[in-house]
């Protein structure tokens, strides 16, 4: 009876509980970073957003049920150049007076032919929502894990530096965004 | 018109260096003082890039000029020139050389600690002197760049004033030998 009950609860946990909730992870902000690379006057530079909030539900055995929901504080931009940071927050670029935050949420996860996990999602930046594709690399390590994501996007899709600043030889249109998250399993 | 300097006048190469660098310095002063007044537009970014490119050009030309000068003898001073004037002229010339090296270097330094791009006329990437952004040294580097510039302006007033004084009051060869070289027709060497 005891054995049977134990068996039954395992089945319930696996069959009912697990599919309902993928593992939820907490982000360790001290060891996580949201960075990007872009070019300015054809010279590559990198920057980061120092403050962001990420809700990560991910089970490597069942990525289809995963969900990432990330809110980025655009005003925390840091490109190691104070004039550039100040300018980038202005109305011609991120316009943080109107749009202080960006939001990314996944809509679905799939496996590419090469076995990589791909997340489709929607990024809302500067009031514009566009699909963005993430490449996902998840490495579990006991109760913790690292999550590395990469996305390619185009700043002009979101109206960042449109008009007289659109020239890509001045500011590159292509932006590579990388997230490196140190995760701890939520109890 | 000999390439090398003689006892009577400066050679063509020294004069070319002198006037080319002089013209670039005047342009740099005008560009530098105007560009900081501009509102943020792509034009401002381009004018800053031009200022940096001209500055690196001046630095390279000054280094070449000094290397060439080290192989040459300067023309003789006017016989009537008192010793203190000779010494003052040498001191100002030496200070001018120091400044026209130090001002582009300090600009390059300021650009480096600002973590700003530097591509010579959009063509050749110039590396950072410091390897990245340094918010502590950035305002200091700018202060050095600006202070040295105004020191240069002061010395140039003395330099140009002395040249004009030699030409119009002393009526000697000092200015002429930097403009046209020497009066004598020399066969070279």
Short mmCIF file of C-alpha atoms in Angstrom, two decimals:
data_model
loop_
_atom_site.label_atom_id
_atom_site.label_comp_id
_atom_site.label_asym_id
_atom_site.label_seq_id
_atom_site.Cartn_x
_atom_site.Cartn_y
_atom_site.Cartn_z
CA UNK A 1 0.00 0.00 0.00
CA UNK A 2 2.78 2.40 0.99
CA UNK A 3 4.74 1.48 -2.10
CA UNK A 4 1.68 1.85 -4.25
CA UNK A 5 0.93 5.26 -2.79
CA UNK A 6 4.51 6.34 -3.39
CA UNK A 7 4.27 5.16 -6.96
CA UNK A 8 1.01 6.92 -7.43
CA UNK A 9 2.35 10.24 -6.13
CA UNK A 10 5.39 9.95 -8.41
CA UNK A 11 3.07 9.42 -11.36
CA UNK A 12 1.00 12.37 -10.28
CA UNK A 13 4.06 14.56 -9.92
CA UNK A 14 5.45 13.55 -13.27
CA UNK A 15 2.18 13.35 -15.12
CA UNK A 16 0.34 16.28 -13.65
CA UNK A 17 2.57 18.64 -11.78
CA UNK A 18 5.62 18.71 -14.04
CA UNK A 19 3.81 19.53 -17.29
CA UNK A 20 1.95 22.34 -15.59
CA UNK A 21 5.09 24.14 -14.35
CA UNK A 22 8.47 24.13 -15.97
CA UNK A 23 11.27 24.75 -13.51
CA UNK A 24 11.35 28.35 -12.38
CA UNK A 25 14.75 29.94 -11.91
CA UNK A 26 15.96 32.95 -10.04
CA UNK A 27 18.50 35.20 -11.68
CA UNK A 28 21.65 36.11 -9.79
CA UNK A 29 22.09 39.70 -11.00
CA UNK A 30 25.67 39.97 -9.76
CA UNK A 31 26.76 37.23 -12.15
CA UNK A 32 24.43 37.96 -15.03
CA UNK A 33 24.73 40.43 -17.88
CA UNK A 34 22.71 41.71 -20.78
CA UNK A 35 25.20 43.00 -23.34
CA UNK A 36 25.20 44.04 -26.97
CA UNK A 37 27.59 44.92 -29.74
CA UNK A 38 27.04 47.51 -32.44
CA UNK A 39 29.25 49.81 -34.48
CA UNK A 40 29.83 53.56 -34.28
CA UNK A 41 31.66 55.23 -37.18
CA UNK A 42 32.39 51.69 -38.36
CA UNK A 43 34.19 50.86 -35.11
CA UNK A 44 32.65 48.05 -33.09
CA UNK A 45 31.80 48.80 -29.49
CA UNK A 46 29.89 46.96 -26.82
CA UNK A 47 27.51 48.03 -24.13
CA UNK A 48 25.19 46.63 -21.54
CA UNK A 49 21.98 47.27 -19.70
CA UNK A 50 22.89 47.06 -16.04
CA UNK A 51 19.35 46.61 -14.77
CA UNK A 52 16.90 44.06 -16.08
CA UNK A 53 14.39 41.70 -14.59
CA UNK A 54 14.11 38.21 -16.04
CA UNK A 55 11.50 35.57 -15.23
CA UNK A 56 12.87 32.29 -16.47
CA UNK A 57 10.83 29.07 -16.64
CA UNK A 58 12.90 26.42 -18.29
CA UNK A 59 13.20 22.66 -18.21
CA UNK A 60 15.95 21.42 -20.52
CA UNK A 61 14.05 18.17 -20.98
CA UNK A 62 10.95 19.99 -22.03
CA UNK A 63 11.91 23.31 -23.60
CA UNK A 64 8.54 23.53 -25.34
CA UNK A 65 7.03 24.63 -22.03
CA UNK A 66 9.65 27.22 -21.30
CA UNK A 67 8.95 30.88 -20.98
CA UNK A 68 11.24 33.90 -20.68
CA UNK A 69 9.83 37.23 -19.68
CA UNK A 70 12.37 40.02 -19.48
CA UNK A 71 11.94 43.69 -18.65
CA UNK A 72 14.94 45.89 -19.40
CA UNK A 73 15.61 49.26 -17.80
CA UNK A 74 16.88 51.17 -20.84
CA UNK A 75 18.12 54.03 -18.66
CA UNK A 76 20.71 51.63 -17.23
CA UNK A 77 22.55 51.70 -20.58
CA UNK A 78 26.34 51.70 -20.26
CA UNK A 79 28.61 51.79 -23.32
CA UNK A 80 31.67 53.05 -21.42
CA UNK A 81 31.30 56.48 -22.97
CA UNK A 82 29.23 58.97 -21.00
CA UNK A 83 28.39 61.29 -23.95
CA UNK A 84 27.26 58.36 -26.05
CA UNK A 85 25.12 56.97 -23.22
CA UNK A 86 23.55 60.36 -22.59
CA UNK A 87 22.82 60.87 -26.30
CA UNK A 88 21.46 57.35 -26.73
CA UNK A 89 18.75 57.96 -24.13
CA UNK A 90 17.52 61.09 -25.95
CA UNK A 91 14.46 61.45 -28.16
CA UNK A 92 16.33 60.60 -31.40
CA UNK A 93 17.38 57.23 -30.01
CA UNK A 94 15.86 55.22 -27.15
CA UNK A 95 13.71 58.14 -26.02
CA UNK A 96 13.63 56.93 -22.44
CA UNK A 97 11.53 59.92 -21.38
CA UNK A 98 8.67 58.17 -23.19
CA UNK A 99 9.91 54.59 -23.25
CA UNK A 100 12.05 53.90 -20.19
CA UNK A 101 11.65 50.13 -20.41
CA UNK A 102 11.84 47.47 -23.06
CA UNK A 103 10.09 44.14 -22.77
CA UNK A 104 10.82 40.76 -24.28
CA UNK A 105 8.60 37.71 -23.93
CA UNK A 106 8.91 34.35 -25.61
CA UNK A 107 5.99 32.96 -27.58
CA UNK A 108 7.34 29.49 -28.40
CA UNK A 109 10.41 27.29 -28.21
CA UNK A 110 11.60 24.82 -30.83
CA UNK A 111 14.62 22.75 -31.74
CA UNK A 112 16.57 23.69 -34.85
CA UNK A 113 17.92 21.04 -37.23
CA UNK A 114 21.34 21.28 -35.59
CA UNK A 115 19.81 20.55 -32.18
CA UNK A 116 20.03 24.10 -30.86
CA UNK A 117 17.09 25.44 -28.94
CA UNK A 118 15.47 28.43 -30.57
CA UNK A 119 13.04 30.74 -28.83
CA UNK A 120 10.65 32.92 -30.77
CA UNK A 121 9.52 35.99 -28.98
CA UNK A 122 8.40 39.56 -29.23
CA UNK A 123 10.55 42.52 -28.25
CA UNK A 124 8.82 45.78 -27.45
CA UNK A 125 11.31 48.61 -27.66
CA UNK A 126 10.62 52.31 -28.07
CA UNK A 127 6.93 51.50 -28.45
CA UNK A 128 7.50 49.11 -31.36
CA UNK A 129 6.83 45.37 -31.03
CA UNK A 130 8.66 43.06 -33.42
CA UNK A 131 9.45 39.35 -33.48
CA UNK A 132 12.93 38.48 -32.26
CA UNK A 133 14.55 35.03 -32.38
CA UNK A 134 16.81 33.86 -29.56
CA UNK A 135 19.37 31.10 -29.70
CA UNK A 136 19.28 29.40 -26.31
CA UNK A 137 22.10 27.50 -24.58
CA UNK A 138 21.16 26.15 -21.16
CA UNK A 139 23.66 24.36 -18.93
CA UNK A 140 22.22 22.87 -15.75
CA UNK A 141 24.54 22.24 -12.84
CA UNK A 142 22.66 20.77 -9.89
CA UNK A 143 20.57 23.48 -8.29
CA UNK A 144 22.03 26.14 -10.50
CA UNK A 145 22.36 26.68 -14.22
CA UNK A 146 23.68 29.12 -16.77
CA UNK A 147 21.57 30.40 -19.59
CA UNK A 148 23.15 32.06 -22.62
CA UNK A 149 20.98 33.63 -25.25
CA UNK A 150 21.88 35.47 -28.44
CA UNK A 151 19.70 37.53 -30.74
CA UNK A 152 20.31 39.59 -33.86
CA UNK A 153 18.20 42.63 -34.34
CA UNK A 154 18.12 45.83 -36.31
CA UNK A 155 17.91 49.12 -34.43
CA UNK A 156 16.01 50.79 -37.28
CA UNK A 157 13.21 48.20 -36.98
CA UNK A 158 12.48 49.85 -33.64
CA UNK A 159 13.09 53.42 -34.74
CA UNK A 160 16.24 53.81 -32.63
CA UNK A 161 18.19 56.61 -34.35
CA UNK A 162 15.91 57.00 -37.36
CA UNK A 163 15.94 60.00 -39.70
CA UNK A 164 19.27 61.81 -39.91
CA UNK A 165 20.94 59.13 -37.75
CA UNK A 166 19.82 56.23 -39.96
CA UNK A 167 23.14 56.08 -41.86
CA UNK A 168 24.65 52.70 -40.87
CA UNK A 169 28.21 53.96 -41.47
CA UNK A 170 27.56 56.34 -38.57
CA UNK A 171 25.73 53.86 -36.34
CA UNK A 172 25.47 50.25 -37.43
CA UNK A 173 21.95 48.94 -37.99
CA UNK A 174 22.76 45.39 -36.88
CA UNK A 175 22.90 44.81 -33.16
CA UNK A 176 23.91 41.53 -31.55
CA UNK A 177 22.36 41.09 -28.12
CA UNK A 178 23.71 38.56 -25.64
CA UNK A 179 22.30 37.54 -22.32
CA UNK A 180 24.32 35.56 -19.83
CA UNK A 181 22.26 34.55 -16.80
CA UNK A 182 23.40 32.75 -13.71
CA UNK A 183 20.35 30.88 -12.39
CA UNK A 184 19.39 29.31 -9.12
CA UNK A 185 16.54 26.81 -8.88
CA UNK A 186 13.57 28.18 -7.02
CA UNK A 187 12.74 25.89 -4.12
CA UNK B 1 65.30 76.31 -54.71
CA UNK B 2 67.29 73.81 -52.65
CA UNK B 3 65.56 71.09 -50.69
CA UNK B 4 68.03 71.48 -47.85
CA UNK B 5 68.52 74.54 -45.71
CA UNK B 6 71.61 76.70 -46.23
CA UNK B 7 73.37 79.40 -44.23
CA UNK B 8 71.18 81.94 -46.05
CA UNK B 9 67.72 80.38 -45.88
CA UNK B 10 65.46 77.49 -45.06
CA UNK B 11 65.24 74.62 -47.54
CA UNK B 12 62.08 73.80 -49.45
CA UNK B 13 61.22 70.84 -47.23
CA UNK B 14 61.47 72.78 -43.96
CA UNK B 15 59.34 75.56 -45.43
CA UNK B 16 56.77 73.06 -46.72
CA UNK B 17 56.56 71.48 -43.26
CA UNK B 18 56.32 74.88 -41.58
CA UNK B 19 53.51 76.30 -43.70
CA UNK B 20 51.56 73.08 -44.06
CA UNK B 21 51.59 72.50 -40.31
CA UNK B 22 50.80 76.19 -39.71
CA UNK B 23 47.76 75.99 -41.99
CA UNK B 24 46.57 72.77 -40.32
CA UNK B 25 47.01 74.29 -36.85
CA UNK B 26 44.91 77.33 -37.79
CA UNK B 27 42.25 75.02 -39.27
CA UNK B 28 42.34 72.85 -36.15
CA UNK B 29 41.90 75.84 -33.87
CA UNK B 30 38.87 77.07 -35.84
CA UNK B 31 37.35 73.59 -36.10
CA UNK B 32 38.04 72.75 -32.47
CA UNK B 33 36.51 75.95 -31.11
CA UNK B 34 33.43 75.71 -33.38
CA UNK B 35 32.69 72.00 -33.08
CA UNK B 36 32.11 72.13 -29.33
CA UNK B 37 29.33 74.68 -29.93
CA UNK B 38 27.42 72.42 -32.33
CA UNK B 39 24.19 70.68 -31.39
CA UNK B 40 24.17 66.90 -31.58
CA UNK B 41 23.77 66.00 -35.25
CA UNK B 42 25.60 63.61 -37.59
CA UNK B 43 27.42 66.71 -38.88
CA UNK B 44 28.89 67.26 -35.42
CA UNK B 45 30.11 63.68 -35.31
CA UNK B 46 31.75 64.16 -38.71
CA UNK B 47 33.39 67.43 -37.71
CA UNK B 48 34.80 65.79 -34.56
CA UNK B 49 36.10 62.93 -36.71
CA UNK B 50 37.73 65.50 -39.03
CA UNK B 51 39.35 67.31 -36.06
CA UNK B 52 40.79 64.00 -34.82
CA UNK B 53 42.06 63.08 -38.30
CA UNK B 54 43.75 66.45 -38.80
CA UNK B 55 45.27 66.18 -35.31
CA UNK B 56 46.81 62.80 -36.05
CA UNK B 57 48.07 64.23 -39.36
CA UNK B 58 49.75 67.13 -37.55
CA UNK B 59 51.35 64.71 -35.07
CA UNK B 60 52.80 62.63 -37.91
CA UNK B 61 53.99 65.70 -39.83
CA UNK B 62 55.65 67.17 -36.73
CA UNK B 63 57.51 63.92 -36.09
CA UNK B 64 58.71 63.87 -39.71
CA UNK B 65 59.62 67.55 -39.48
CA UNK B 66 61.68 67.03 -36.33
CA UNK B 67 63.42 64.01 -37.86
CA UNK B 68 64.31 66.11 -40.91
CA UNK B 69 65.40 69.12 -38.86
CA UNK B 70 67.81 66.91 -36.90
CA UNK B 71 69.69 66.30 -40.15
CA UNK B 72 69.93 70.00 -40.98
CA UNK B 73 71.71 73.12 -39.82
CA UNK B 74 69.60 76.21 -39.28
CA UNK B 75 70.42 79.35 -41.27
CA UNK B 76 72.59 81.93 -39.55
CA UNK B 77 70.91 84.47 -37.31
CA UNK B 78 71.03 88.11 -38.44
CA UNK B 79 74.39 89.48 -37.30
CA UNK B 80 72.77 92.43 -35.51
CA UNK B 81 70.51 90.20 -33.42
CA UNK B 82 71.34 90.48 -29.68
CA UNK B 83 72.09 87.32 -27.74
CA UNK B 84 68.95 87.54 -25.57
CA UNK B 85 66.77 87.64 -28.68
CA UNK B 86 68.50 84.61 -30.12
CA UNK B 87 67.92 82.74 -26.86
CA UNK B 88 64.29 83.87 -26.65
CA UNK B 89 63.68 82.77 -30.23
CA UNK B 90 65.25 79.36 -29.56
CA UNK B 91 63.17 78.93 -26.41
CA UNK B 92 59.92 79.83 -28.19
CA UNK B 93 60.74 77.53 -31.11
CA UNK B 94 61.53 74.68 -28.74
CA UNK B 95 58.29 75.29 -26.83
CA UNK B 96 56.34 75.38 -30.10
CA UNK B 97 57.74 72.00 -31.08
CA UNK B 98 56.82 70.59 -27.68
CA UNK B 99 53.30 72.00 -27.92
CA UNK B 100 52.55 70.87 -31.46
CA UNK B 101 53.54 67.37 -30.38
CA UNK B 102 51.77 67.49 -27.02
CA UNK B 103 48.47 68.97 -28.24
CA UNK B 104 47.64 66.19 -30.73
CA UNK B 105 48.94 63.62 -28.23
CA UNK B 106 46.69 65.02 -25.48
CA UNK B 107 43.75 64.99 -27.92
CA UNK B 108 44.48 61.37 -28.74
CA UNK B 109 44.73 60.68 -25.01
CA UNK B 110 41.41 62.44 -24.35
CA UNK B 111 39.79 60.47 -27.15
CA UNK B 112 41.19 57.25 -25.69
CA UNK B 113 39.95 57.80 -22.14
CA UNK B 114 36.59 58.90 -23.63
CA UNK B 115 36.39 55.52 -25.39
CA UNK B 116 35.54 57.34 -28.63
CA UNK B 117 36.34 55.94 -32.07
CA UNK B 118 39.34 57.26 -34.04
CA UNK B 119 39.63 56.29 -37.68
CA UNK B 120 42.03 58.48 -39.66
CA UNK B 121 39.90 60.07 -42.39
CA UNK B 122 37.55 57.08 -42.13
CA UNK B 123 40.35 54.94 -43.47
CA UNK B 124 42.91 53.74 -40.89
CA UNK B 125 41.92 52.75 -37.39
CA UNK B 126 44.07 54.43 -34.74
CA UNK B 127 44.35 52.42 -31.52
CA UNK B 128 43.48 53.68 -28.07
CA UNK B 129 46.41 54.94 -25.99
CA UNK B 130 44.87 53.72 -22.75
CA UNK B 131 42.81 50.67 -23.56
CA UNK B 132 39.42 51.96 -22.59
CA UNK B 133 37.12 54.36 -20.86
CA UNK B 134 38.49 56.20 -17.85
CA UNK B 135 36.04 58.68 -16.32
CA UNK B 136 38.66 59.89 -13.81
CA UNK B 137 41.27 60.92 -16.39
CA UNK B 138 38.82 62.06 -19.05
CA UNK B 139 38.19 65.59 -17.68
CA UNK B 140 41.91 65.96 -16.89
CA UNK B 141 42.93 64.99 -20.41
CA UNK B 142 40.48 67.53 -21.82
CA UNK B 143 41.83 70.23 -19.51
CA UNK B 144 45.40 69.43 -20.60
CA UNK B 145 44.38 69.54 -24.29
CA UNK B 146 42.62 72.90 -23.91
CA UNK B 147 45.27 74.48 -21.68
CA UNK B 148 48.07 73.51 -24.07
CA UNK B 149 46.04 74.91 -26.96
CA UNK B 150 45.70 78.32 -25.31
CA UNK B 151 49.39 78.24 -24.41
CA UNK B 152 50.09 77.60 -28.10
CA UNK B 153 47.89 80.55 -29.08
CA UNK B 154 49.90 82.75 -26.69
CA UNK B 155 53.24 81.58 -28.07
CA UNK B 156 52.01 81.94 -31.64
CA UNK B 157 51.20 85.60 -30.96
CA UNK B 158 54.84 86.01 -29.89
CA UNK B 159 56.12 83.92 -32.83
CA UNK B 160 54.10 85.75 -35.49
CA UNK B 161 54.70 89.10 -33.83
CA UNK B 162 58.46 88.51 -33.83
CA UNK B 163 58.42 87.43 -37.48
CA UNK B 164 56.54 90.58 -38.49
CA UNK B 165 58.82 92.73 -36.33
CA UNK B 166 61.89 91.25 -38.03
CA UNK B 167 60.40 91.88 -41.45
CA UNK B 168 58.89 95.33 -41.08
CA UNK B 169 60.99 96.95 -38.35
CA UNK B 170 64.35 95.22 -38.57
CA UNK B 171 63.99 94.69 -42.34
CA UNK B 172 66.10 91.56 -42.08
CA UNK B 173 65.82 88.17 -43.77
CA UNK B 174 64.21 86.20 -40.92
CA UNK B 175 60.67 86.04 -42.35
CA UNK B 176 61.69 86.04 -46.01
CA UNK B 177 63.93 82.99 -45.58
CA UNK B 178 60.95 81.01 -44.24
CA UNK B 179 58.70 82.26 -47.05
CA UNK B 180 60.92 82.08 -50.12
CA UNK B 181 64.07 80.47 -48.75
CA UNK B 182 67.26 82.32 -49.57
CA UNK B 183 67.78 85.30 -51.84
CA UNK B 184 70.93 83.88 -53.38
CA UNK B 185 70.69 81.57 -56.29
CA UNK B 186 72.40 78.46 -55.03
CA UNK B 187 73.18 75.44 -57.03
CA UNK B 188 72.00 73.10 -54.29
CA UNK B 189 73.43 71.16 -51.38
#
